[in-house]
C-alpha cells in the first residue's frame, strides 16, 4: 500500500499517518476531551462518529488486523457487561423495561475504538497532556459565556452536567494532568505552562461547583504518584512535593470560603445526624447517609436479583422507612438513586451488581498496577498504565458518594477514556 504523506504528519504519529482516514480518527480523538468539556451535548455524536470511522477502517484493513481476542477478553467485557447484566437480570425477574438499556448501550460504541487503537502504537498520555489543559480552560470559558446553569444558585455548572458530575470529572482530569508531570519527558515550556494552568483550572472548577464528590482525590492521588514513582525521585524531592502540595491544600481550605464552608458543613451534618434514632435531616450529607440506609434496606429485601432501576418504587413509603426518613428523601432515591456506585448496582441488579463494579473498576485497576510493576514492558506502556490507574482511582473514590457511570454523558466519556487508555497499554498485558 502506498503511504500518503499528509501535511499534518509532523503532528500525527506515523502509525496514524498512513492514510487520510487514520489521520482523521487521530485528530478526532485528540479533540474529544475539548469537545466534551466545551459542549457535552455534541460529544455523543462525536463519540459515535469516531466509533463508526473505526469500524470503517477495521473493515477496510480486515486482512491485516491482528487483534488478539483471547488476550483482550477482560477489556472487552468492560464495554459489554452492563447491558449484558441488564438482559440477564430482566430475564431472571421476567420484568422487561427498554429504558434501562438506552444509556447503557452506549458502552458498545467503545468496542471498535478499542480494537482499532489496539492495532496502532497509540500513546493516549501524549494526547491528554496537550488536549486536557485546553479542554479545562475552554470548559470554564464556555460555561461562563454560553452554558451556565443558574438553577443551582451560586454553584458553578453547565446545562448538561449537574454540579456533582461536573466538579468530579474536572477534578479527575486535573489529577491526570498532575500525573503527567511525573512521567512525561516533554520539556516544551509552553506545553508545561499550559498543563499547570489546566491543572489549576480543573481544581478551581471543582471548588466552584461546590461539590465535595471526589475531593479526597486531592490527597489520595499525590500519595499514589509518590508511591508508584518513588524510584525515579530523590527522597528530598518526594518530601518537598508532598509538603508543597499539602501546604496548598491547607491554604485552599483556610482562605477559600467555598471549600471551608462545604467541609465544615459536612462535618457538622455528620456529627448532628441522629445515629441513635429519630427523623434524619434533609441536608446534603444527611440525605446521603439516609440514602445508604434506604439502599441497605432494599438490598436485604431482595439480595439475589435486585429490583431493577425502578422496581422498588412501591416499597419506599413503608412505615419502617418513614420512621427515619422524610418523604422527600425517599422519593429522591427513586430519581437520584443512592449516591453510591456499588450500593446502587446491588439494589438494581442484586448479586450481578458487584460483577459490573469489579469488571468496570477493580479488575482493570489491579491489572494496570501489575503492568506498572512489570519490568518487560516499555516506558510508554507504563506511563499509560499510571494514567489508567489515576483515572480509575478518581472514579472509584467519586463513586463512594455518587454514581459515575449512571447517565449517557458520563457513560460515553468513561467508555471513551477506557478504550483509549486500555489500547495504549500493551494488549497482552490487560
Coordinates of C-alpha atoms in Angstrom, one line a residue:
X1 CA 0.0 0.0 0.0
X2 CA 1.3 3.4 -1.0
X3 CA 1.7 5.7 2.1
X4 CA 0.1 9.1 1.6
X5 CA 2.1 11.8 3.3
X6 CA -0.2 14.4 4.7
X7 CA 0.6 18.0 5.7
X8 CA -0.2 17.1 9.3
X9 CA 2.4 14.4 9.5
X10 CA 4.5 16.5 11.9
X11 CA 1.8 16.4 14.5
X12 CA 0.3 12.9 13.8
X13 CA 2.2 9.7 14.8
X14 CA 3.5 7.6 11.9
X15 CA 1.0 4.8 12.5
X16 CA -1.9 7.2 12.0
X17 CA -0.3 9.0 9.1
X18 CA -0.6 6.1 6.5
X19 CA -4.0 7.2 5.1
X20 CA -6.5 10.0 5.5
X21 CA -9.0 8.0 7.5
X22 CA -6.4 7.1 10.2
X23 CA -5.3 10.7 10.4
X24 CA -8.9 11.9 10.7
X25 CA -9.5 9.4 13.5
X26 CA -6.4 10.5 15.4
X27 CA -7.5 14.2 15.1
X28 CA -11.0 13.5 16.3
X29 CA -9.6 11.5 19.3
X30 CA -7.2 14.3 20.1
X31 CA -10.1 16.9 20.1
X32 CA -12.5 14.6 22.0
X33 CA -11.7 16.0 25.5
X34 CA -12.0 19.5 24.2
X35 CA -15.4 18.7 22.7
X36 CA -16.7 17.0 25.9
X37 CA -15.7 19.8 28.3
X38 CA -16.7 22.6 26.0
X39 CA -20.1 21.3 24.8
X40 CA -21.1 17.9 26.2
X41 CA -24.2 17.6 24.1
X42 CA -22.0 17.4 20.9
X43 CA -19.8 14.7 22.4
X44 CA -22.4 12.0 21.9
X45 CA -22.4 12.4 18.1
X46 CA -18.6 12.9 18.2
X47 CA -18.1 9.7 20.1
X48 CA -20.4 7.8 17.7
X49 CA -18.6 9.3 14.7
X50 CA -15.2 8.1 15.9
X51 CA -16.7 4.6 16.5
X52 CA -18.2 4.4 13.0
X53 CA -14.9 5.6 11.4
X54 CA -13.0 3.0 13.4
X55 CA -15.4 0.3 12.2
X56 CA -14.9 1.5 8.6
X57 CA -11.1 1.4 9.0
X58 CA -11.2 -2.1 10.5
X59 CA -13.3 -3.3 7.6
X60 CA -11.0 -1.8 5.0
X61 CA -7.9 -3.2 6.7
X62 CA -9.5 -6.6 7.8
X63 CA -6.8 -8.6 6.1
X64 CA -4.0 -7.1 8.2
X65 CA -5.9 -6.9 11.5
X66 CA -4.2 -9.0 14.1
X67 CA -6.3 -8.3 17.2
X68 CA -6.0 -11.0 19.9
X69 CA -9.5 -11.6 21.2
X70 CA -8.4 -14.1 23.9
X71 CA -5.8 -11.7 25.5
X72 CA -8.3 -8.8 25.5
X73 CA -11.5 -10.5 26.6
X74 CA -11.5 -8.8 30.0
X75 CA -11.0 -5.4 28.4
X76 CA -13.9 -6.1 26.0
X77 CA -16.1 -7.2 28.9
X78 CA -15.8 -3.6 30.3
X79 CA -17.9 -2.4 27.4
X80 CA -20.3 -5.4 27.3
X81 CA -21.0 -6.3 31.0
X82 CA -23.5 -3.5 31.8
X83 CA -26.1 -4.2 29.1
X84 CA -25.5 -7.9 29.4
X85 CA -26.3 -7.8 33.2
X86 CA -29.4 -5.8 32.5
X87 CA -30.5 -8.5 30.0
X88 CA -29.8 -11.4 32.4
X89 CA -31.3 -9.6 35.3
X90 CA -34.6 -8.8 33.5
X91 CA -34.7 -12.4 32.2
X92 CA -34.4 -13.8 35.7
X93 CA -37.0 -11.3 37.1
X94 CA -39.1 -11.6 33.9
X95 CA -39.6 -7.8 34.1
X96 CA -38.8 -6.0 30.9
X97 CA -38.1 -2.3 30.6
X98 CA -36.4 -1.0 27.5
X99 CA -35.5 2.3 29.1
X100 CA -32.8 0.6 31.2
X101 CA -30.8 -0.2 28.1
X102 CA -31.0 3.3 26.5
X103 CA -28.0 4.9 28.1
X104 CA -26.0 1.7 28.8
X105 CA -25.9 0.6 25.2
X106 CA -23.6 3.5 24.6
X107 CA -20.8 1.4 26.1
X108 CA -20.8 -0.7 22.9
X109 CA -19.6 2.2 20.8
X110 CA -16.2 2.0 22.5
X111 CA -15.5 -1.6 21.3
X112 CA -14.4 -0.6 17.7
X113 CA -12.4 2.3 19.1
X114 CA -10.6 0.0 21.5
X115 CA -9.9 -2.7 18.8
X116 CA -8.8 -0.1 16.2
X117 CA -6.4 1.7 18.6
X118 CA -5.0 -1.6 19.9
X119 CA -3.7 -2.1 16.3
X120 CA -1.8 1.2 16.5
X121 CA 1.1 2.2 18.6
X122 CA -1.2 4.6 20.5
X123 CA 0.0 6.8 23.3
X124 CA -3.0 8.4 24.9
X125 CA -1.0 10.0 27.6
X126 CA 0.7 12.1 25.0
X127 CA -2.6 13.2 23.6
X128 CA -4.1 14.1 27.1
X129 CA -1.2 16.3 28.2
X130 CA -1.8 18.5 25.2
X131 CA -5.6 18.5 24.9
X132 CA -6.7 18.3 28.5
X133 CA -5.4 21.8 29.6
X134 CA -7.1 23.4 26.6
X135 CA -10.3 21.4 27.4
X136 CA -10.4 22.5 31.0
X137 CA -9.7 26.2 30.2
X138 CA -12.3 26.2 27.4
X139 CA -14.8 24.4 29.7
X140 CA -14.7 27.3 32.2
X141 CA -14.9 29.9 29.4
X142 CA -17.8 28.2 27.5
X143 CA -19.8 27.6 30.7
X144 CA -19.4 31.2 31.8
X145 CA -20.3 32.7 28.5
X146 CA -22.9 30.3 27.0
X147 CA -24.0 27.3 29.1
X148 CA -24.1 28.5 32.7
X149 CA -26.9 26.7 34.6
X150 CA -28.4 29.1 37.1
X151 CA -30.8 26.7 38.7
X152 CA -28.2 25.6 41.3
X153 CA -27.7 29.2 42.6
X154 CA -24.0 30.0 43.3
X155 CA -22.9 26.5 42.3
X156 CA -21.0 26.6 39.0
X157 CA -22.0 24.1 36.4
X158 CA -23.2 23.9 32.8
X159 CA -26.5 23.0 31.3
X160 CA -25.6 19.4 30.6
X161 CA -23.9 18.2 33.9
X162 CA -25.1 18.8 37.4
X163 CA -22.5 20.3 39.8
X164 CA -21.7 16.8 41.3
X165 CA -20.7 15.3 37.9
X166 CA -19.1 18.5 36.6
X167 CA -16.9 19.0 39.7
X168 CA -15.9 15.3 39.9
X169 CA -14.8 14.9 36.3
X170 CA -12.9 18.1 36.1
X171 CA -11.0 17.2 39.3
X172 CA -10.3 13.8 37.8
X173 CA -8.8 15.3 34.7
X174 CA -6.8 17.7 36.9
X175 CA -5.3 14.7 38.7
X176 CA -4.4 13.1 35.3
X177 CA -2.5 16.3 34.4
X178 CA -0.7 16.2 37.7
X179 CA 0.4 12.6 36.9
X180 CA 1.9 13.7 33.6
X181 CA 4.4 15.8 35.4
X182 CA 5.8 12.6 37.0
X183 CA 6.1 10.7 33.7
X184 CA 6.3 13.0 30.7
X185 CA 9.6 13.9 29.1
X186 CA 8.1 16.9 27.3
X187 CA 10.4 19.8 28.0
X188 CA 8.4 22.4 26.0
X189 CA 7.9 25.3 28.4
X190 CA 4.7 26.4 26.7
X191 CA 3.1 23.0 27.0
X192 CA 4.2 22.6 30.6
X193 CA 2.8 26.1 31.5
X194 CA -0.4 25.2 29.8
X195 CA -0.6 22.0 31.9
X196 CA -0.1 24.0 35.1
X197 CA -2.9 26.3 34.1
X198 CA -5.1 23.3 33.2
X199 CA -4.3 21.5 36.4
X200 CA -5.3 24.6 38.5
X201 CA -8.3 25.3 36.4
X202 CA -9.6 21.7 37.0
X203 CA -9.3 22.2 40.7
X204 CA -10.8 25.7 40.5
X205 CA -13.9 24.5 38.6
X206 CA -14.4 21.6 41.1
X207 CA -14.2 24.0 44.0
X208 CA -16.5 26.5 42.3
X209 CA -19.2 23.8 41.7
X210 CA -19.5 23.4 45.4
X211 CA -19.4 19.6 45.0
X212 CA -17.4 17.6 47.6
X213 CA -17.6 14.5 45.5
X214 CA -14.1 13.3 44.8
X215 CA -12.2 15.9 46.8
X216 CA -10.5 13.1 48.7
X217 CA -8.5 12.6 45.4
X218 CA -6.6 15.7 46.2
X219 CA -4.9 13.7 48.9
X220 CA -5.0 10.2 47.6
X221 CA -3.6 10.8 44.1
X222 CA -0.4 12.7 45.1
X223 CA 0.4 10.0 47.6
X224 CA -0.2 7.3 45.0
X225 CA 2.0 9.1 42.5
X226 CA 4.8 9.3 45.0
X227 CA 4.5 5.6 45.8
X228 CA 4.5 4.5 42.2
X229 CA 7.3 6.8 41.1
X230 CA 9.4 6.9 44.2
X231 CA 12.3 5.1 42.4
X232 CA 12.5 7.9 39.9
X233 CA 12.5 10.7 42.5
X234 CA 15.0 11.6 45.2
X235 CA 13.7 11.3 48.8
X236 CA 14.1 15.1 49.3
X237 CA 12.1 15.8 46.2
X238 CA 9.3 13.4 47.3
X239 CA 9.1 15.2 50.7
X240 CA 9.2 18.6 49.1
X241 CA 6.4 17.8 46.7
X242 CA 4.2 16.4 49.4
X243 CA 4.9 19.4 51.7
X244 CA 4.1 21.9 48.9
X245 CA 1.0 20.1 47.9
X246 CA -0.3 19.7 51.5
X247 CA 0.6 23.4 52.1
X248 CA -1.5 24.3 49.0
X249 CA -4.4 22.3 50.3
X250 CA -4.2 23.9 53.8
X251 CA -4.2 27.4 52.2
X252 CA -7.1 26.4 50.0
X253 CA -9.2 25.2 53.0
X254 CA -8.2 28.2 55.1
X255 CA -8.7 31.0 52.7
X256 CA -11.3 29.7 50.2
X257 CA -14.7 30.4 51.6
X258 CA -16.5 27.7 49.4
X259 CA -14.1 24.9 50.5
X260 CA -14.0 25.8 54.2
X261 CA -17.8 26.2 54.3
X262 CA -18.5 22.9 52.5
X263 CA -16.1 21.0 54.6
X264 CA -17.4 22.5 57.9
X265 CA -21.0 21.8 56.8
X266 CA -20.1 18.2 56.1
X267 CA -18.5 17.7 59.5
X268 CA -21.5 19.3 61.4
X269 CA -24.1 17.3 59.4
X270 CA -22.3 14.0 60.1
X271 CA -21.9 15.0 63.8
X272 CA -25.5 16.0 64.2
X273 CA -27.0 13.1 62.3
X274 CA -29.5 11.1 64.5
X275 CA -27.4 7.9 64.7
X276 CA -29.4 6.6 67.7
X277 CA -32.8 7.1 66.1
X278 CA -35.2 9.8 65.0
X279 CA -36.0 11.6 61.9
X280 CA -33.0 12.3 59.6
X281 CA -32.5 15.9 58.5
X282 CA -33.0 16.9 54.9
X283 CA -29.4 18.2 54.3
X284 CA -26.7 17.3 51.8
X285 CA -24.7 14.9 53.9
X286 CA -27.7 13.9 56.0
X287 CA -29.6 12.8 52.9
X288 CA -26.7 10.8 51.6
X289 CA -26.5 8.9 54.9
X290 CA -30.2 8.2 54.7
X291 CA -29.9 7.1 51.0
X292 CA -27.4 4.5 52.2
X293 CA -29.7 3.3 54.9
X294 CA -32.6 3.0 52.5
X295 CA -30.4 1.2 49.9
X296 CA -29.3 -1.2 52.6
X297 CA -32.9 -2.0 53.5
X298 CA -33.9 -2.6 49.9
X299 CA -30.8 -4.7 49.3
X300 CA -31.6 -7.0 52.2
X301 CA -35.2 -7.5 50.9
X302 CA -34.0 -8.7 47.5
X303 CA -30.3 -9.6 47.6
X304 CA -30.3 -12.0 44.7
X305 CA -31.8 -10.4 41.6
X306 CA -32.4 -6.8 42.9
X307 CA -35.2 -4.6 41.8
X308 CA -34.2 -3.1 38.5
X309 CA -33.9 0.7 38.1
X310 CA -37.5 1.5 39.0
X311 CA -38.9 -1.7 40.6
X312 CA -38.6 -0.6 44.2
X313 CA -40.9 2.5 44.0
X314 CA -43.8 0.8 45.8
X315 CA -41.6 -0.1 48.7
X316 CA -40.4 3.4 49.6
X317 CA -43.3 4.7 51.6
X318 CA -43.3 1.8 54.2
X319 CA -43.7 2.8 57.9
X320 CA -40.2 1.4 58.8
X321 CA -38.6 3.8 56.3
X322 CA -40.8 6.8 57.1
X323 CA -39.7 6.3 60.8
X324 CA -36.3 7.8 60.0
X325 CA -36.6 9.3 56.5
X326 CA -38.5 12.3 55.2
X327 CA -40.9 11.5 52.3
X328 CA -38.9 13.9 50.1
X329 CA -35.7 11.9 50.7
X330 CA -37.4 8.6 50.0
X331 CA -38.7 9.9 46.7
X332 CA -35.3 11.3 45.8
X333 CA -33.9 7.7 45.9
X334 CA -36.3 6.8 43.1
X335 CA -35.0 9.6 40.8
X336 CA -31.5 10.3 42.1
X337 CA -30.8 6.8 43.4
X338 CA -28.4 6.1 46.3
X339 CA -25.4 8.3 45.7
X340 CA -23.0 5.3 45.8
X341 CA -22.0 3.4 42.8
X342 CA -21.7 -0.1 44.3
X343 CA -24.8 0.2 46.5
X344 CA -26.9 1.4 43.6
X345 CA -25.7 -1.5 41.4
X346 CA -26.6 -4.0 44.2
X347 CA -30.1 -2.6 44.7
X348 CA -30.7 -2.6 41.0
X349 CA -29.2 -6.0 40.0
X350 CA -28.6 -8.0 43.2
X351 CA -25.6 -10.3 43.0
X352 CA -24.9 -9.1 39.5
X353 CA -24.2 -5.6 40.6
X354 CA -20.8 -6.3 42.1
X355 CA -19.8 -8.1 38.9
X356 CA -20.4 -4.8 37.0
X357 CA -18.3 -3.0 39.6
X358 CA -15.5 -5.4 39.6
X359 CA -15.2 -5.6 35.8
X360 CA -15.5 -1.8 35.3
X361 CA -13.2 -0.7 38.1
X362 CA -11.4 -3.2 40.2
X363 CA -10.1 -5.7 37.6
X364 CA -8.6 -3.1 35.2
X365 CA -7.1 -1.2 38.2
X366 CA -5.4 -4.4 39.5
X367 CA -4.1 -5.3 36.1
X368 CA -2.8 -1.8 35.4
X369 CA -0.9 -2.0 38.7
X370 CA 0.6 -5.3 37.6
X371 CA 1.7 -3.8 34.3
X372 CA 3.3 -0.8 36.1
X373 CA 5.4 -3.2 38.2
X374 CA 6.4 -5.4 35.3
X375 CA 9.9 -4.9 34.1
X376 CA 9.5 -6.2 30.5
X377 CA 7.1 -3.5 29.2
X378 CA 8.2 -0.3 27.7
X379 CA 8.0 3.2 29.2
X380 CA 5.1 4.4 27.1
X381 CA 3.1 1.4 28.3
X382 CA 3.9 2.0 31.9
X383 CA 3.1 5.7 31.6
X384 CA -0.3 5.0 30.2
X385 CA -0.9 2.4 32.9
X386 CA -0.2 5.0 35.5
X387 CA -2.8 7.4 33.8
X388 CA -5.3 4.5 33.8
X389 CA -4.7 3.9 37.5
X390 CA -5.2 7.6 38.3
X391 CA -8.4 7.7 36.2
X392 CA -9.9 4.6 37.8
X393 CA -8.9 5.6 41.4
X394 CA -10.6 9.0 40.9
X395 CA -13.7 7.4 39.6
X396 CA -13.8 4.8 42.4
X397 CA -13.4 7.5 45.1
X398 CA -16.0 9.7 43.4
X399 CA -18.3 6.6 43.3
X400 CA -18.3 6.4 47.1
X401 CA -20.7 9.4 47.2
X402 CA -22.3 9.3 43.7
X403 CA -22.7 7.2 40.6
X404 CA -20.0 7.9 38.0
X405 CA -21.4 5.7 35.1
X406 CA -25.1 6.4 35.5
X407 CA -26.2 8.6 32.6
X408 CA -25.3 9.0 29.0
X409 CA -22.7 11.8 29.0
X410 CA -20.7 10.1 31.8
X411 CA -21.0 6.7 30.3
X412 CA -19.8 7.8 27.0
X413 CA -16.8 9.8 28.4
X414 CA -15.9 6.8 30.7
X415 CA -16.1 4.4 27.8
X416 CA -14.0 6.7 25.6
X417 CA -11.3 7.1 28.2
X418 CA -11.2 3.4 29.0
X419 CA -11.0 2.4 25.3
X420 CA -8.1 4.8 24.6
X421 CA -6.2 4.0 27.8
X422 CA -6.6 0.3 27.5
X423 CA -5.5 0.4 23.9
X424 CA -2.4 2.4 24.9
X425 CA -1.4 -0.4 27.3
X426 CA 0.0 -3.4 25.6
X427 CA -2.8 -5.7 24.6
X428 CA -1.0 -8.8 26.0
X429 CA -1.0 -7.2 29.5
X430 CA -4.5 -6.0 30.1

